[in-house]
Short mmCIF file of C-alpha atoms in Angstrom, two decimals:
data_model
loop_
_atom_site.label_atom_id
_atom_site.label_comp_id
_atom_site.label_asym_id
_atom_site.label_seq_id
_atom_site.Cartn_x
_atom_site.Cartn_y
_atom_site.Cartn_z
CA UNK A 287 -107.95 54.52 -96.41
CA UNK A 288 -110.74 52.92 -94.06
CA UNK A 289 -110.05 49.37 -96.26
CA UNK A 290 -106.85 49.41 -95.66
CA UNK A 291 -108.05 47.57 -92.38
CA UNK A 292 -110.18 45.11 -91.42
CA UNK A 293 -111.31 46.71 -88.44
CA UNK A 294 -110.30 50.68 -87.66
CA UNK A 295 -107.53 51.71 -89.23
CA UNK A 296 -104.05 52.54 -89.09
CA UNK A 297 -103.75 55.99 -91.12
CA UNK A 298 -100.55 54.78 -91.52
CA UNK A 299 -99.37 54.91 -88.14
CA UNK A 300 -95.73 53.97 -87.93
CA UNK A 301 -94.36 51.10 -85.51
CA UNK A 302 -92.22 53.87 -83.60
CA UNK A 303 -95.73 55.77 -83.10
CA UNK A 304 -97.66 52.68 -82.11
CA UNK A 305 -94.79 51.96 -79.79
CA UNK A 306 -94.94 54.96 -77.79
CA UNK A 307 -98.34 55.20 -77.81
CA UNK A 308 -97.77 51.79 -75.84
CA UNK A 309 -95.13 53.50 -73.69
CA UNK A 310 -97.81 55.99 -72.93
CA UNK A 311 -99.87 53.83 -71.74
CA UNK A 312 -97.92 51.11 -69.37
CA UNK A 313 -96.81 54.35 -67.31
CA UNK A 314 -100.06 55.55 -66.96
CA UNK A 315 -101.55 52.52 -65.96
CA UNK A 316 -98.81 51.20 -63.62
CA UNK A 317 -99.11 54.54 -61.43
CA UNK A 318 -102.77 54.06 -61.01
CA UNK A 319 -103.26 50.25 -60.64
CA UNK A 320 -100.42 49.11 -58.67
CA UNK A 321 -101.68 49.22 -55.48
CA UNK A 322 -104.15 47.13 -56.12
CA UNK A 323 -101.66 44.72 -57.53
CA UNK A 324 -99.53 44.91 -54.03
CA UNK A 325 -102.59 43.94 -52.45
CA UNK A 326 -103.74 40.97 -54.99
CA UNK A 327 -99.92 39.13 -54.46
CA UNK A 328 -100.51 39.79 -51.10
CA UNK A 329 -103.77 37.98 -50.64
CA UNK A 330 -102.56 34.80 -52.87
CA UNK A 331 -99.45 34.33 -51.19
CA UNK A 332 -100.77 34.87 -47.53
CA UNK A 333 -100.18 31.68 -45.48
CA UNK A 334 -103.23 29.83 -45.37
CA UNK A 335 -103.70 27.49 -42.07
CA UNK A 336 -107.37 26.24 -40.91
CA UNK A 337 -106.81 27.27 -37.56
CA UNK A 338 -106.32 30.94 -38.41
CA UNK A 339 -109.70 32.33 -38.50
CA UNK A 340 -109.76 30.17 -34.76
CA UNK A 341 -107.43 32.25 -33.81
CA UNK A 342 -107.62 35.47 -34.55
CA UNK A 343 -111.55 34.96 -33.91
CA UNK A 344 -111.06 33.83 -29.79
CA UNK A 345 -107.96 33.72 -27.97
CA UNK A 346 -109.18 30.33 -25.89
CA UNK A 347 -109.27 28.80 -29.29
CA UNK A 348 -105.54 28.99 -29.70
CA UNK A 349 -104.55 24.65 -30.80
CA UNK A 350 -102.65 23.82 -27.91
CA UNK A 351 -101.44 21.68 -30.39
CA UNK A 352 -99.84 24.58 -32.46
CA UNK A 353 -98.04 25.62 -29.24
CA UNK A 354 -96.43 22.03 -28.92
CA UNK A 355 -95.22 21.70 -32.34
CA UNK A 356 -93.24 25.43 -32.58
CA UNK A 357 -92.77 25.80 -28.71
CA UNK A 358 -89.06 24.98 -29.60
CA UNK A 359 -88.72 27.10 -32.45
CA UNK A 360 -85.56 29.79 -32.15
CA UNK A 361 -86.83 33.16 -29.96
CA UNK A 362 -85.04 35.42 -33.25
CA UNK A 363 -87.74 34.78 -35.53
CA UNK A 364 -89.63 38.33 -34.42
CA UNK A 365 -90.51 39.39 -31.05
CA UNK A 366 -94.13 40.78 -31.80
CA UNK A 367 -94.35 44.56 -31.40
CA UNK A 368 -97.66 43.63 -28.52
CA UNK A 369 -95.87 41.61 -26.48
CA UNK A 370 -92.28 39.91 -26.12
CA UNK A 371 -94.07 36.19 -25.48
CA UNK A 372 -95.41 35.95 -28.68
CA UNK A 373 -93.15 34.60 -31.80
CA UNK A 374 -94.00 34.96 -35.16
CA UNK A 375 -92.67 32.72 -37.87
CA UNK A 376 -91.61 33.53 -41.33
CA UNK A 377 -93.45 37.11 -40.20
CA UNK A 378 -97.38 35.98 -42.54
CA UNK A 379 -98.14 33.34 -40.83
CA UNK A 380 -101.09 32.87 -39.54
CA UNK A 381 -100.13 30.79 -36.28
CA UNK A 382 -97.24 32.46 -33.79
CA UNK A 383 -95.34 30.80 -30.40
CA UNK A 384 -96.44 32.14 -26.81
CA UNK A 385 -92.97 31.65 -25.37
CA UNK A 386 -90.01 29.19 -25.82
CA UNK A 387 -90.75 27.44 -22.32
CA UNK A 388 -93.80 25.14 -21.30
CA UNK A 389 -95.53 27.13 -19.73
CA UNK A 390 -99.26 28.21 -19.49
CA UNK A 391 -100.06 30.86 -21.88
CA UNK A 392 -101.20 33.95 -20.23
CA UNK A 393 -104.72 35.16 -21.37
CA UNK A 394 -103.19 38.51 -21.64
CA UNK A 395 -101.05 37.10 -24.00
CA UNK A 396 -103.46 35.14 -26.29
CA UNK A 397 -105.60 38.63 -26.42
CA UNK A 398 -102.37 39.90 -28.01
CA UNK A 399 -101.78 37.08 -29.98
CA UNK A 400 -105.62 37.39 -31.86
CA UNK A 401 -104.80 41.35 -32.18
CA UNK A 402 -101.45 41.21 -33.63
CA UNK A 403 -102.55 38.39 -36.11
CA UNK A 404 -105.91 40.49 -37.30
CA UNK A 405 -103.42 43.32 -37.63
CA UNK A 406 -101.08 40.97 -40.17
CA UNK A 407 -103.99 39.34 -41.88
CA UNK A 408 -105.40 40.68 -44.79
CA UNK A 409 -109.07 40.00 -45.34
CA UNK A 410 -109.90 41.66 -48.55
CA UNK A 411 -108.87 44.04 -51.13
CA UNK A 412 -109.94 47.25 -49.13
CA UNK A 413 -108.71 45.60 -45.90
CA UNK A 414 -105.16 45.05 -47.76
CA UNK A 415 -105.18 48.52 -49.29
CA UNK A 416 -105.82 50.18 -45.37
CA UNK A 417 -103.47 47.90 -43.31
CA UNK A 418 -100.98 48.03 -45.93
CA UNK A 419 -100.93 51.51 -45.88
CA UNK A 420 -101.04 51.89 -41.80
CA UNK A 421 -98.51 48.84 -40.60
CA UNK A 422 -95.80 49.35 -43.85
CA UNK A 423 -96.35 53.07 -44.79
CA UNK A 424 -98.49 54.35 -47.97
CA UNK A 425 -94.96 53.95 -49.72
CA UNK A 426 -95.34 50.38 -49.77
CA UNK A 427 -98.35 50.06 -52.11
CA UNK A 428 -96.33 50.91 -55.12
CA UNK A 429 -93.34 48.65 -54.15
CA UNK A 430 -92.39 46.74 -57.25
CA UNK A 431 -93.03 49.99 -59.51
CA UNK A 432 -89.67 50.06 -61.13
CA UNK A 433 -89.76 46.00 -62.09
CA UNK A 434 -93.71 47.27 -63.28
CA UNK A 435 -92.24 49.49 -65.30
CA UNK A 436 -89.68 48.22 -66.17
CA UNK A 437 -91.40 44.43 -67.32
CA UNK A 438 -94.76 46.49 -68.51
CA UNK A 439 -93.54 48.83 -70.98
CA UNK A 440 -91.31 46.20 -73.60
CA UNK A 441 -94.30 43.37 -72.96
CA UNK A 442 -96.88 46.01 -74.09
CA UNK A 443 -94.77 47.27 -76.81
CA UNK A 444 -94.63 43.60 -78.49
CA UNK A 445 -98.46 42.53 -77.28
CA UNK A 446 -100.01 45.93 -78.75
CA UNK A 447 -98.03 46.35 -81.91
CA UNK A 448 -97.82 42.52 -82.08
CA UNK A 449 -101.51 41.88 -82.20
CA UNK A 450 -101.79 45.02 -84.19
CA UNK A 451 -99.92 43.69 -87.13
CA UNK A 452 -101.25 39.98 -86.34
CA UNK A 453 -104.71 41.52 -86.67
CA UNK A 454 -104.57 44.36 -89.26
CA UNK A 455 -101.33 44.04 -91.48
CA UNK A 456 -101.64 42.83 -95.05
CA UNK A 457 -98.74 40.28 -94.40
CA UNK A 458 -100.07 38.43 -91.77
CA UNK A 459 -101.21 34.82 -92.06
CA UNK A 460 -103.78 35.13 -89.47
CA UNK A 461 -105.55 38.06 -91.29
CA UNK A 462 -105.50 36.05 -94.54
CA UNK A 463 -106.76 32.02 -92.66
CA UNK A 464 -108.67 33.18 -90.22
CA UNK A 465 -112.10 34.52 -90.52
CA UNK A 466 -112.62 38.29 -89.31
CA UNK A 467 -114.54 36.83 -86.39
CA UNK A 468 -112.24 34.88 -84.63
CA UNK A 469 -108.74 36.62 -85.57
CA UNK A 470 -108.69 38.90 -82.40
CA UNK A 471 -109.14 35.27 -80.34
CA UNK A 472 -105.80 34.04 -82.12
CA UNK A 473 -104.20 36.93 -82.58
CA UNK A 474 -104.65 38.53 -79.07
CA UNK A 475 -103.51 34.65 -78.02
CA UNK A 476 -100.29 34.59 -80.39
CA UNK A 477 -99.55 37.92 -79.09
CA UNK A 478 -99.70 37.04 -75.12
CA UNK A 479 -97.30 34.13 -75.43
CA UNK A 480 -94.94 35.85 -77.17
CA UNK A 481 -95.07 38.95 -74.50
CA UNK A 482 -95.19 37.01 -71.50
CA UNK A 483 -91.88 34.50 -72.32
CA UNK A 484 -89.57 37.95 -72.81
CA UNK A 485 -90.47 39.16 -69.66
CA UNK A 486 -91.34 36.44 -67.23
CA UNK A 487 -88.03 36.83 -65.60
CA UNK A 488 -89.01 40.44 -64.51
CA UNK A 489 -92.71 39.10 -63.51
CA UNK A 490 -90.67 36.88 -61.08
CA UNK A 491 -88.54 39.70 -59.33
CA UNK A 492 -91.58 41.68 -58.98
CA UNK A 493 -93.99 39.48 -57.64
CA UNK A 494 -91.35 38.35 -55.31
CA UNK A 495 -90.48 42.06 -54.14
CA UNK A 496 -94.09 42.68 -53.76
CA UNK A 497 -94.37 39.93 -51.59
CA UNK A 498 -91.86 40.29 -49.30
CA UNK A 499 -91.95 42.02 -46.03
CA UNK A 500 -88.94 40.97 -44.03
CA UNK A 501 -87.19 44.49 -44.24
CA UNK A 502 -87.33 47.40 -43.23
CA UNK A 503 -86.44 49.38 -46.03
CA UNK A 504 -87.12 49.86 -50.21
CA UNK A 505 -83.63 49.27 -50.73
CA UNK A 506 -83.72 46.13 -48.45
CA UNK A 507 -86.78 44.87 -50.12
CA UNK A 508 -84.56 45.29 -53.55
CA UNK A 509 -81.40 43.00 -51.75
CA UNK A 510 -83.95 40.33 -50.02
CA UNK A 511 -85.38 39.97 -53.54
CA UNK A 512 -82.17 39.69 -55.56
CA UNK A 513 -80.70 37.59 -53.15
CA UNK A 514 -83.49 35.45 -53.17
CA UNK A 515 -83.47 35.21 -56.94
CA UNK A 516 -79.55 34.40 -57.29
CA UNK A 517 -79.85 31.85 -54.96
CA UNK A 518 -82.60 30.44 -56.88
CA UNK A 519 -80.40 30.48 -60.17
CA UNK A 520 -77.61 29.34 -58.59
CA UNK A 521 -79.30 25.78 -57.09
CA UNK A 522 -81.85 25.36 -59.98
CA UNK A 523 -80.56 26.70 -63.10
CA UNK A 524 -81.12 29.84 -65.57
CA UNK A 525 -84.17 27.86 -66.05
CA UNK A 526 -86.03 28.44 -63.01
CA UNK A 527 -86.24 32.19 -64.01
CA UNK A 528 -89.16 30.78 -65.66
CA UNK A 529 -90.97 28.77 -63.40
CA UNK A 530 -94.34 29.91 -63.18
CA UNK A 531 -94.67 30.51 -66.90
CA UNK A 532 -96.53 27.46 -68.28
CA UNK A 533 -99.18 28.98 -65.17
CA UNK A 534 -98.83 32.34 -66.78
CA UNK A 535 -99.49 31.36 -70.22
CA UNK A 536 -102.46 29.25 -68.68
CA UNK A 537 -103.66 32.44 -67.24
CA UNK A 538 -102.45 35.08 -69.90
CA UNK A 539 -103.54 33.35 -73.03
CA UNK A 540 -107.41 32.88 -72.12
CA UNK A 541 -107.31 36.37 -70.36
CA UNK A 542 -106.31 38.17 -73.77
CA UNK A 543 -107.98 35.71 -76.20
CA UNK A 544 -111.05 36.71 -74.44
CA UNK A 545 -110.33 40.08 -73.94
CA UNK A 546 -109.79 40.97 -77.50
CA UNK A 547 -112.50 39.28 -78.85
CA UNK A 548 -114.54 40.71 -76.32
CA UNK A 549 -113.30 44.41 -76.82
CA UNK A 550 -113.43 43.68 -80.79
CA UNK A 551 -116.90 43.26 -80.04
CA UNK A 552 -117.52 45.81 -77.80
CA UNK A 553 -116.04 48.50 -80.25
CA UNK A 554 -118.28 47.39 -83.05
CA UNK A 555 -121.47 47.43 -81.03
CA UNK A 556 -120.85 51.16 -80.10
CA UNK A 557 -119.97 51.51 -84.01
CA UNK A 558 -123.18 50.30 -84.58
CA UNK A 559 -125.46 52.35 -82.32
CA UNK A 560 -123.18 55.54 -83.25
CA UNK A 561 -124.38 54.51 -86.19
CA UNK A 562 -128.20 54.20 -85.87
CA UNK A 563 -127.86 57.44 -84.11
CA UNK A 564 -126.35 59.27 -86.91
CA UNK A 565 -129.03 57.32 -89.59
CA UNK A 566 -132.15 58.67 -87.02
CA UNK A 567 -130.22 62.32 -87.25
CA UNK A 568 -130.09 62.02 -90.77
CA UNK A 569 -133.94 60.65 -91.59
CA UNK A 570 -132.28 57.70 -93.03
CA UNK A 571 -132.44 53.69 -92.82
CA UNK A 572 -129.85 52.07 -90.76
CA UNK A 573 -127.96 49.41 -93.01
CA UNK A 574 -126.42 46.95 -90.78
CA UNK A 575 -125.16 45.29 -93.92
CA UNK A 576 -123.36 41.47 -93.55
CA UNK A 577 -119.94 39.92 -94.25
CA UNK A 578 -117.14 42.21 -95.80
CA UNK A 579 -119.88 44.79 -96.10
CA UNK A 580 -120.46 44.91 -92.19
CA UNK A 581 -116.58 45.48 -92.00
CA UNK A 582 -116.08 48.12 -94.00
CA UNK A 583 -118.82 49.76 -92.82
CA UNK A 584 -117.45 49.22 -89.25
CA UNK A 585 -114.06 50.49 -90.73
CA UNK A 586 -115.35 53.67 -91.78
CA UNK A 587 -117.36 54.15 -88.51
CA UNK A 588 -113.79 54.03 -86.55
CA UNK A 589 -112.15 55.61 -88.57
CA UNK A 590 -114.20 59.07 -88.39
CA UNK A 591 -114.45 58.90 -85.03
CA UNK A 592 -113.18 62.26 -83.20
CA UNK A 593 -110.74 61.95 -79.80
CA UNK A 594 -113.46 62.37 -77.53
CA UNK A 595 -115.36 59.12 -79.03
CA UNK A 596 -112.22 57.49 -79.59
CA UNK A 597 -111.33 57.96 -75.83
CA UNK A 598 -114.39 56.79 -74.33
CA UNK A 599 -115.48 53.96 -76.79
CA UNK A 600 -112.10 52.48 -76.33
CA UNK A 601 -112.27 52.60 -72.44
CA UNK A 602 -115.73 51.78 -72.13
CA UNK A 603 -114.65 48.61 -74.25
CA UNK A 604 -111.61 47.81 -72.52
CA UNK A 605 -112.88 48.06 -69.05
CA UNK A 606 -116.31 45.58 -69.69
CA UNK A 607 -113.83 43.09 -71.09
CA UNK A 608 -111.24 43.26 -69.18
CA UNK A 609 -113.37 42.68 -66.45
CA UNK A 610 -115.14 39.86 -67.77
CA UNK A 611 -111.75 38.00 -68.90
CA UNK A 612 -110.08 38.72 -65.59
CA UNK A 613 -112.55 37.10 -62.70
CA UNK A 614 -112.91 34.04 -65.85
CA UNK A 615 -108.74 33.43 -65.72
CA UNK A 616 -108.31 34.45 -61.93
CA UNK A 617 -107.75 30.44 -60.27
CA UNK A 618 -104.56 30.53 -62.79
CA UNK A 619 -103.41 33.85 -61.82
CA UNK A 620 -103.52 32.12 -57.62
CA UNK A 621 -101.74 29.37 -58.93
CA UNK A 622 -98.72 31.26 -60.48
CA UNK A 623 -98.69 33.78 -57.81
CA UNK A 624 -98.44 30.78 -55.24
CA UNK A 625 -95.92 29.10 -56.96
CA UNK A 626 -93.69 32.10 -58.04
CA UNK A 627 -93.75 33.20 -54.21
CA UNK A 628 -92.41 29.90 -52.98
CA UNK A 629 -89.39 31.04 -50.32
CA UNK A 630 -86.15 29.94 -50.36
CA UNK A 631 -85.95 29.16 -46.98
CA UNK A 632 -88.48 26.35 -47.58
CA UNK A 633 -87.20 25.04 -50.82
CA UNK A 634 -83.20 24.93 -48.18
CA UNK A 635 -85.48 22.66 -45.78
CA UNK A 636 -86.67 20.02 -47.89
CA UNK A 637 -83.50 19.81 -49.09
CA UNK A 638 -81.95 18.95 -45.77
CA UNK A 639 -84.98 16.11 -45.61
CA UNK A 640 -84.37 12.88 -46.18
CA UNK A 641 -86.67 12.10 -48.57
CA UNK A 642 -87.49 14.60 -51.12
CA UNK A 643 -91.02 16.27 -50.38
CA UNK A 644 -93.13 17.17 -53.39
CA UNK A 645 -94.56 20.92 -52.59
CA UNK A 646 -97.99 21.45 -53.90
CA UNK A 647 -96.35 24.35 -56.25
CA UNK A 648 -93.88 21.83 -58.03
CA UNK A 649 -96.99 20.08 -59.29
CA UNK A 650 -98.24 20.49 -62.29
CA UNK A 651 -100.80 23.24 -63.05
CA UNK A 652 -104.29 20.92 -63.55
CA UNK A 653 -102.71 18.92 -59.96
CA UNK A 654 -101.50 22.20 -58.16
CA UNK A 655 -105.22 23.77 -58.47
CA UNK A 656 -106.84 20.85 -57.45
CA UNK A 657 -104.62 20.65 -54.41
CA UNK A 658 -106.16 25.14 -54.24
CA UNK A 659 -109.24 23.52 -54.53
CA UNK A 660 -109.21 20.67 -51.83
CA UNK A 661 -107.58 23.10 -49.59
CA UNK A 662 -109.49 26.09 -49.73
CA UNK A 663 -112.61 25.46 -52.20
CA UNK A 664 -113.63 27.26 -54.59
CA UNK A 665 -113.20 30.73 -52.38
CA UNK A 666 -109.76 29.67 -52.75
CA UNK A 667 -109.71 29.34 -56.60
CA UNK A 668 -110.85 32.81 -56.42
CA UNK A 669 -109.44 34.11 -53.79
CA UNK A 670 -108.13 38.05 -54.93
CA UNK A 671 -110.58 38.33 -57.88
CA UNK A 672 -112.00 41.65 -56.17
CA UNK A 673 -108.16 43.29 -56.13
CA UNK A 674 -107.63 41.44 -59.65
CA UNK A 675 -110.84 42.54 -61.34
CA UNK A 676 -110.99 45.89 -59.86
CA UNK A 677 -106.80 46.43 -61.23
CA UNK A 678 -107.54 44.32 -64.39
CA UNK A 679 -110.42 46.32 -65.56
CA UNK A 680 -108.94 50.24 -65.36
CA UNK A 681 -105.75 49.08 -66.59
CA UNK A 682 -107.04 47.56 -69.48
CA UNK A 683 -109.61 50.61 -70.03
CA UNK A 684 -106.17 53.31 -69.48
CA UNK A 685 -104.10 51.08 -71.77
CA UNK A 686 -106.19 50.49 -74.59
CA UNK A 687 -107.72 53.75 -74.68
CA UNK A 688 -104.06 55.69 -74.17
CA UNK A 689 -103.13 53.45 -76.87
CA UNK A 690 -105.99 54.05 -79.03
CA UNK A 691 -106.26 57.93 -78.64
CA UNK A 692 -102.50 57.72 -79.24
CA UNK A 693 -102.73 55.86 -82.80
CA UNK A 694 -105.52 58.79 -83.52
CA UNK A 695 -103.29 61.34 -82.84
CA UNK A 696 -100.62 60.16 -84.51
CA UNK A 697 -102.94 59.36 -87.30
CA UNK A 698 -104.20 63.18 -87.92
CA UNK A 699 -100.34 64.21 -87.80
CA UNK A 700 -99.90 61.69 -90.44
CA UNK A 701 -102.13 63.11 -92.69
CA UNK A 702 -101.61 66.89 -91.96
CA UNK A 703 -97.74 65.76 -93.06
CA UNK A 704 -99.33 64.35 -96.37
CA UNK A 705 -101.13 67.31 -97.01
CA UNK A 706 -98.27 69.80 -96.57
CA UNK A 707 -96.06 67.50 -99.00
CA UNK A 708 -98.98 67.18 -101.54
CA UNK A 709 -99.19 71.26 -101.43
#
């Protein structure tokens, strides 16, 4: 049974098994790791102006400047809750409007100003996770958990069991071309893409629920993004549903090509020194063999593991490469969150322009993170890698490792079944 498989082995584990051992898993790991993905979109899409840190650092280095340029701005854009002078535009910026009139600014009122944009801006991953939670309710960090669920559980189903039968299954061409080595690379690859074009219309609506905070209300959140997203179809086409996806595939296909062949690896290291172990126990060499031989031996290794070392070689695995393949892909993951996040309300002003105005996000990908780059360095590349890494790396540990231990399970079932028949 172990050579049935290249690596591990399927004990005959049936697509409806492999598929809810996938189910298992997206629940589990949206419950525990979206938080941290409220707070990622939050840092990536935050409003980034060079005078911000100026002023929420000193209130006497407020840009008289800035105060010019809005001073005749509309007094309904959001009366801060620290003073009525102070004006706050599209509600994340970092910049607000001390009054309609020409006035002198009041010290009093530039004090408020700094507090009341510290209090908006979020500075890091903890930062996000505590002001989030104080200024919008704890509530708020799993907004977006129903398009989570509801986008994670069909894009696992087809990237596990995909890359399962892309990596394992007699049938498939990359098992029989492609040398043991670099299959999970290809396969994990193959497996993305496929995964992240059926659901990148859902990876829109989320990322653009979790991003908003306009209203007051879940249910409000739900309308504002909707709204948002017909009016989007309706001026740009069924098309635009995707937008962001040649970004996502940019990120997504690296992220799991690495992954894979990094948690491939990972998994036949701790095969290996579970088996040295088990040669010292037994007063017997340690045959590392090479080629096929290496694989079955592997295979076997796997395949007699118990739950327990199933479990934690799996997670152990998962989380290391996760990791690793996360901070490597995270510039891509700004740039789609940037450009999926792009508000309506600025795409209905350019179009009252003149002259059409190219928007850094309508460039293409190689062009938009350059622009990142020249704006922000690289601390803009990589700006969210702590939220990304630190979400990345248990989800991929709970997903693989749920999935894993599920496949196991449904494994020893399998063969308890085939033992009853046979008797």
């Amino acid at each position: 049974m172990a050579s049935a498989r290249t690596t591990g082995d399927d004990g005959g584990v049936s697509l409806v098994q492999k598929m809810l051992s996938a189910v298992t898993g997206s629940v589990l790991t949206s419950l525990l790791v979206t938080p941290l993905d409220v707070v990622r979109v939050r840092l990536q899409s935050q409003a980034y102006t060079p005078s911000a840190s100026a002023s929420t650092s000193s209130p006497r280095q407020l840009s008289a400047l800035s105060i010019t340029q809005f001073r005749d701005m509309p007094p309904n854009l959001g009366i801060s809750q620290c003073c009525r002078e102070v004006f706050w535009i599209n509600n994340n910026a970092a910049y607000c409007v001390a009054g309609p009139t020409i006035a002198p600014i009041n010290p009093l009122d530039t004090a408020c100003v700094a507090e009341e944009a510290e209090r908006r801006t979020i500075n890091s991953t903890w930062d996000g996770l505590r002001k989030i939670a104080q200024n919008e309710g704890p509530r708020t960090l799993w907004r977006g958990l129903s398009p989570t669920l509801l986008m994670t559980i069909p894009a696992n189903v087809i990237y596990f069991a995909g890359y399962d039968w892309m990596r394992n299954a007699h049938d498939s061409p990359f098992r029989r071309n492609i040398s043991d080595t670099y299959n999970p690379l290809v396969a994990g690859a193959t497996a993305r893409i496929l995964a992240a074009i059926g659901v990148s219309p859902i990876e829109m609506f989320r990322t653009r629920m979790q991003a908003a905070n306009h209203t007051a209300s879940a249910a409000g959140h739900f309308r504002e993004t909707m709204q948002g997203m017909r009016d989007l179809v309706a001026t740009q086409g069924v098309r635009s549903l995707w937008r962001g996806l040649t970004l996502t595939l940019w990120r997504d296909v690296p992220f799991s090509a690495i992954y894979w062949w990094g948690y491939e690896s990972g998994r036949n290291m701790l095969a290996d020194v579970r088996g040295r172990a088990e040669a010292r126990h037994d007063g017997t060499e340690f045959r590392a063999g090479r080629g096929e031989e290496r694989i079955r031996r592997r295979s076997r290794s796997r395949s007699n593991e118990n739950h327990t070392a199933t479990l934690v070689n799996s997670f152990i695995a998962g989380a290391g490469s996760g990791a690793v393949a996360a901070f490597i892909t995270t510039p891509f993951d700004v740039g789609k969150t940037r450009q999926q996040v792009a508000q309506h309300a600025s795409e209905g002003a350019q179009k009252g322009s003149a002259a059409k105005i190219v928007r850094p996000e309508e460039k293409s990908m190689p062009r938009f993170l350059w622009h990142i780059f020249e704006e922000q360095g690289i601390r803009g590349l990589f700006k969210g890698w702590t939220a990304r890494c630190l979400k990345v790396a248990p989800a991929c540990a709970i997903m693989i490792s749920t999935y894993e231990f599920g496949k196991k399970m449904a494994t020893d079932m399998n063969e308890r079944r085939e033992r009853r028949l046979e008797s």
